[in-house]
Amino acid sequence: RLLEVHTDSFKLEEVVVVMEIEDSLSLFNMLLPLSIAGNRCSLKRLGLHMQAPDGLLPPHEEVEGFLCSGFLSLTDCLAENSFIHFTQSHAQLVETVFFQLPYVAPEHFSADLAACGSEGPQSTPLERPLRLMEALPSLRPSGTLISGQLRPSMAELASQQPQRHDLHAVLPEGMQMKLMHVIDSLGNWKEEMGFRS
């Protein structure tokens, strides 16, 4: 457990988590009690500082879909009008699906494309508002490490007009958009993808 966000004593409005892609399972499990109960926590901004092992490879398309669905499900566990903010420690990470989410669902996600180093960004000082960074079309990554449908086409990149996607559609046919299902599905893939237990 990273934090006990589902308890009444948890009152933080912002948390920055330094993680690798494979740590997504732990993050999803941390918020699962809220998802099951249909509750929200006090977090208004969840900062996820992504780190990568050497030789980052794109995940299988189905796994990528489960990851996107999991992050979208997390937005239902955070406070109203909250968002998830992605940063990264390695330039190659901006080519992953996580850094496309602010372009296709800007009401839920934002990103800072500049490398923040291994330590990650700092939390926002109390006297400043929590800032949702706009996803500028001119800075949109090409998504070379994306296997699935959220990889932007060359025409979309050239037009600088991001297509909005129904992120629920990234789930395989027939699977409901529930965090518990995402966790189960990712668990089935963890050996192949190297996810930690």
XYZ file of C-alpha atoms in Angstrom:
197
model
C 0.000 0.000 0.000
C 1.282 3.395 -0.975
C -1.302 5.494 0.889
C -4.574 4.766 2.636
C -6.584 7.089 0.384
C -9.865 5.308 1.138
C -9.846 6.235 4.858
C -11.643 9.232 6.367
C -8.351 10.477 7.816
C -6.845 10.983 4.346
C -7.219 14.707 3.535
C -4.443 15.451 0.998
C -5.410 17.336 -2.165
C -2.249 16.490 -4.095
C 0.111 13.522 -4.212
C 3.069 12.939 -6.530
C 3.921 9.271 -7.096
C 7.219 8.245 -8.707
C 6.603 5.011 -10.584
C 7.462 2.784 -13.508
C 4.793 1.549 -15.913
C 4.762 -1.828 -14.162
C 3.830 -0.097 -10.875
C 0.412 0.705 -12.353
C -0.995 -2.421 -10.733
C 0.001 -1.194 -7.261
C -1.514 2.216 -7.976
C -4.777 0.695 -9.215
C -4.923 -1.590 -6.162
C -4.378 1.416 -3.885
C -7.564 3.055 -5.196
C -9.596 -0.130 -5.647
C -11.450 0.172 -2.286
C -12.783 3.562 -3.408
C -13.838 2.174 -6.779
C -15.664 -0.781 -5.213
C -17.489 1.481 -2.746
C -18.257 4.090 -5.425
C -16.551 6.746 -3.298
C -14.116 9.531 -4.040
C -11.064 10.652 -2.067
C -9.828 14.192 -1.380
C -7.157 14.181 -4.133
C -7.639 16.957 -6.675
C -4.344 16.394 -8.497
C -2.622 13.035 -8.762
C 0.888 13.558 -10.109
C 2.420 10.478 -11.721
C 6.129 10.786 -12.449
C 6.888 7.996 -14.883
C 10.285 6.326 -14.934
C 11.463 3.697 -17.390
C 13.847 0.794 -17.387
C 16.463 0.663 -20.148
C 15.113 -0.484 -23.481
C 11.490 0.585 -23.082
C 9.207 -1.367 -25.413
C 5.591 -0.648 -26.260
C 3.192 -2.864 -24.314
C 0.904 -5.256 -26.161
C -2.148 -3.418 -27.534
C -4.529 -5.168 -25.136
C -2.340 -4.345 -22.117
C -2.105 -0.746 -23.274
C -5.896 -0.626 -23.411
C -6.177 -1.992 -19.886
C -3.666 0.613 -18.638
C -5.596 3.469 -20.265
C -8.865 2.130 -18.889
C -7.317 1.853 -15.443
C -6.137 5.451 -15.472
C -9.538 6.620 -16.675
C -11.160 4.603 -13.856
C -8.875 6.342 -11.364
C -10.429 9.700 -12.258
C -13.716 8.412 -10.808
C -11.941 7.779 -7.489
C -10.471 11.277 -7.160
C -12.276 14.432 -6.011
C -14.743 16.122 -8.372
C -13.014 18.195 -11.095
C -9.688 16.534 -10.360
C -7.056 15.422 -12.839
C -4.067 13.146 -13.275
C -0.836 14.887 -14.259
C 1.964 12.935 -15.982
C 5.659 13.835 -15.921
C 8.653 11.729 -16.914
C 12.322 11.173 -16.222
C 13.305 9.929 -19.675
C 12.475 11.571 -23.027
C 11.434 8.243 -24.559
C 8.480 8.020 -22.145
C 6.624 10.885 -23.853
C 6.117 8.487 -26.768
C 3.996 6.157 -24.598
C 0.213 6.141 -24.450
C 0.146 7.984 -21.102
C 1.321 11.191 -22.743
C -1.468 10.983 -25.346
C -4.171 10.963 -22.679
C -4.049 14.764 -22.136
C -4.745 15.239 -25.852
C -7.689 12.877 -26.092
C -9.251 13.502 -22.652
C -8.002 16.929 -21.465
C -10.715 17.187 -18.817
C -9.097 14.290 -16.916
C -5.383 14.389 -17.778
C -2.484 16.811 -18.191
C 1.231 16.405 -18.789
C 4.524 18.229 -18.652
C 6.647 16.950 -21.533
C 9.942 18.306 -20.140
C 12.107 15.747 -18.368
C 11.991 16.255 -14.593
C 14.864 13.937 -13.652
C 14.643 10.847 -11.493
C 13.351 12.662 -8.398
C 10.239 13.937 -10.124
C 8.362 17.191 -9.703
C 7.642 18.769 -6.364
C 4.180 19.135 -4.906
C 2.438 22.451 -5.444
C 2.955 24.975 -2.603
C -0.246 25.564 -0.610
C -0.508 29.210 -1.640
C -0.682 28.281 -5.357
C -3.656 26.765 -7.172
C -3.319 23.245 -8.580
C -2.533 23.824 -12.243
C -3.937 21.798 -15.124
C -1.419 22.183 -17.939
C -2.992 22.542 -21.370
C -1.965 19.940 -23.943
C -0.664 22.096 -26.791
C -1.214 20.447 -30.193
C 2.100 21.782 -31.499
C 3.960 19.812 -28.788
C 2.038 16.560 -29.171
C 4.323 13.494 -29.164
C 4.073 11.207 -32.194
C 3.437 8.123 -30.048
C 6.125 5.848 -31.439
C 5.762 3.564 -28.376
C 1.998 3.134 -28.725
C 0.580 -0.163 -29.969
C -3.128 0.681 -30.025
C -5.681 3.105 -31.361
C -4.492 6.141 -29.395
C -1.397 6.472 -31.594
C -2.042 9.667 -33.576
C -1.995 9.500 -37.352
C 0.427 11.656 -39.327
C -2.560 13.652 -40.617
C -3.764 14.277 -37.059
C -0.296 15.419 -35.970
C 0.052 17.697 -39.008
C -3.398 19.247 -38.507
C -2.683 19.863 -34.816
C -6.326 18.959 -34.170
C -6.354 16.157 -31.574
C -9.196 13.706 -32.052
C -11.137 13.109 -28.894
C -11.578 9.427 -28.125
C -14.016 7.545 -25.974
C -11.413 6.040 -23.677
C -13.906 3.404 -22.616
C -13.526 2.018 -26.146
C -9.913 0.972 -25.541
C -11.139 -2.010 -23.528
C -11.444 -5.330 -25.336
C -14.918 -6.140 -26.632
C -17.423 -6.966 -23.908
C -15.348 -5.935 -20.870
C -16.939 -3.391 -18.554
C -15.008 -0.334 -17.438
C -14.383 -1.340 -13.836
C -11.075 -0.961 -12.045
C -11.378 -4.466 -10.604
C -11.574 -5.921 -14.140
C -8.560 -3.882 -15.218
C -6.532 -5.210 -12.266
C -7.554 -8.799 -13.013
C -6.703 -8.428 -16.696
C -3.328 -6.832 -16.028
C -2.587 -9.529 -13.477
C -3.018 -12.123 -16.220
C -0.399 -10.335 -18.300
C 2.118 -9.597 -15.542
C 4.501 -12.441 -16.274
C 4.764 -11.638 -19.963
C 5.112 -7.905 -19.362
C 7.321 -8.186 -16.286
C 4.839 -6.662 -13.843
C 5.861 -7.064 -10.217
C 3.629 -9.021 -7.864
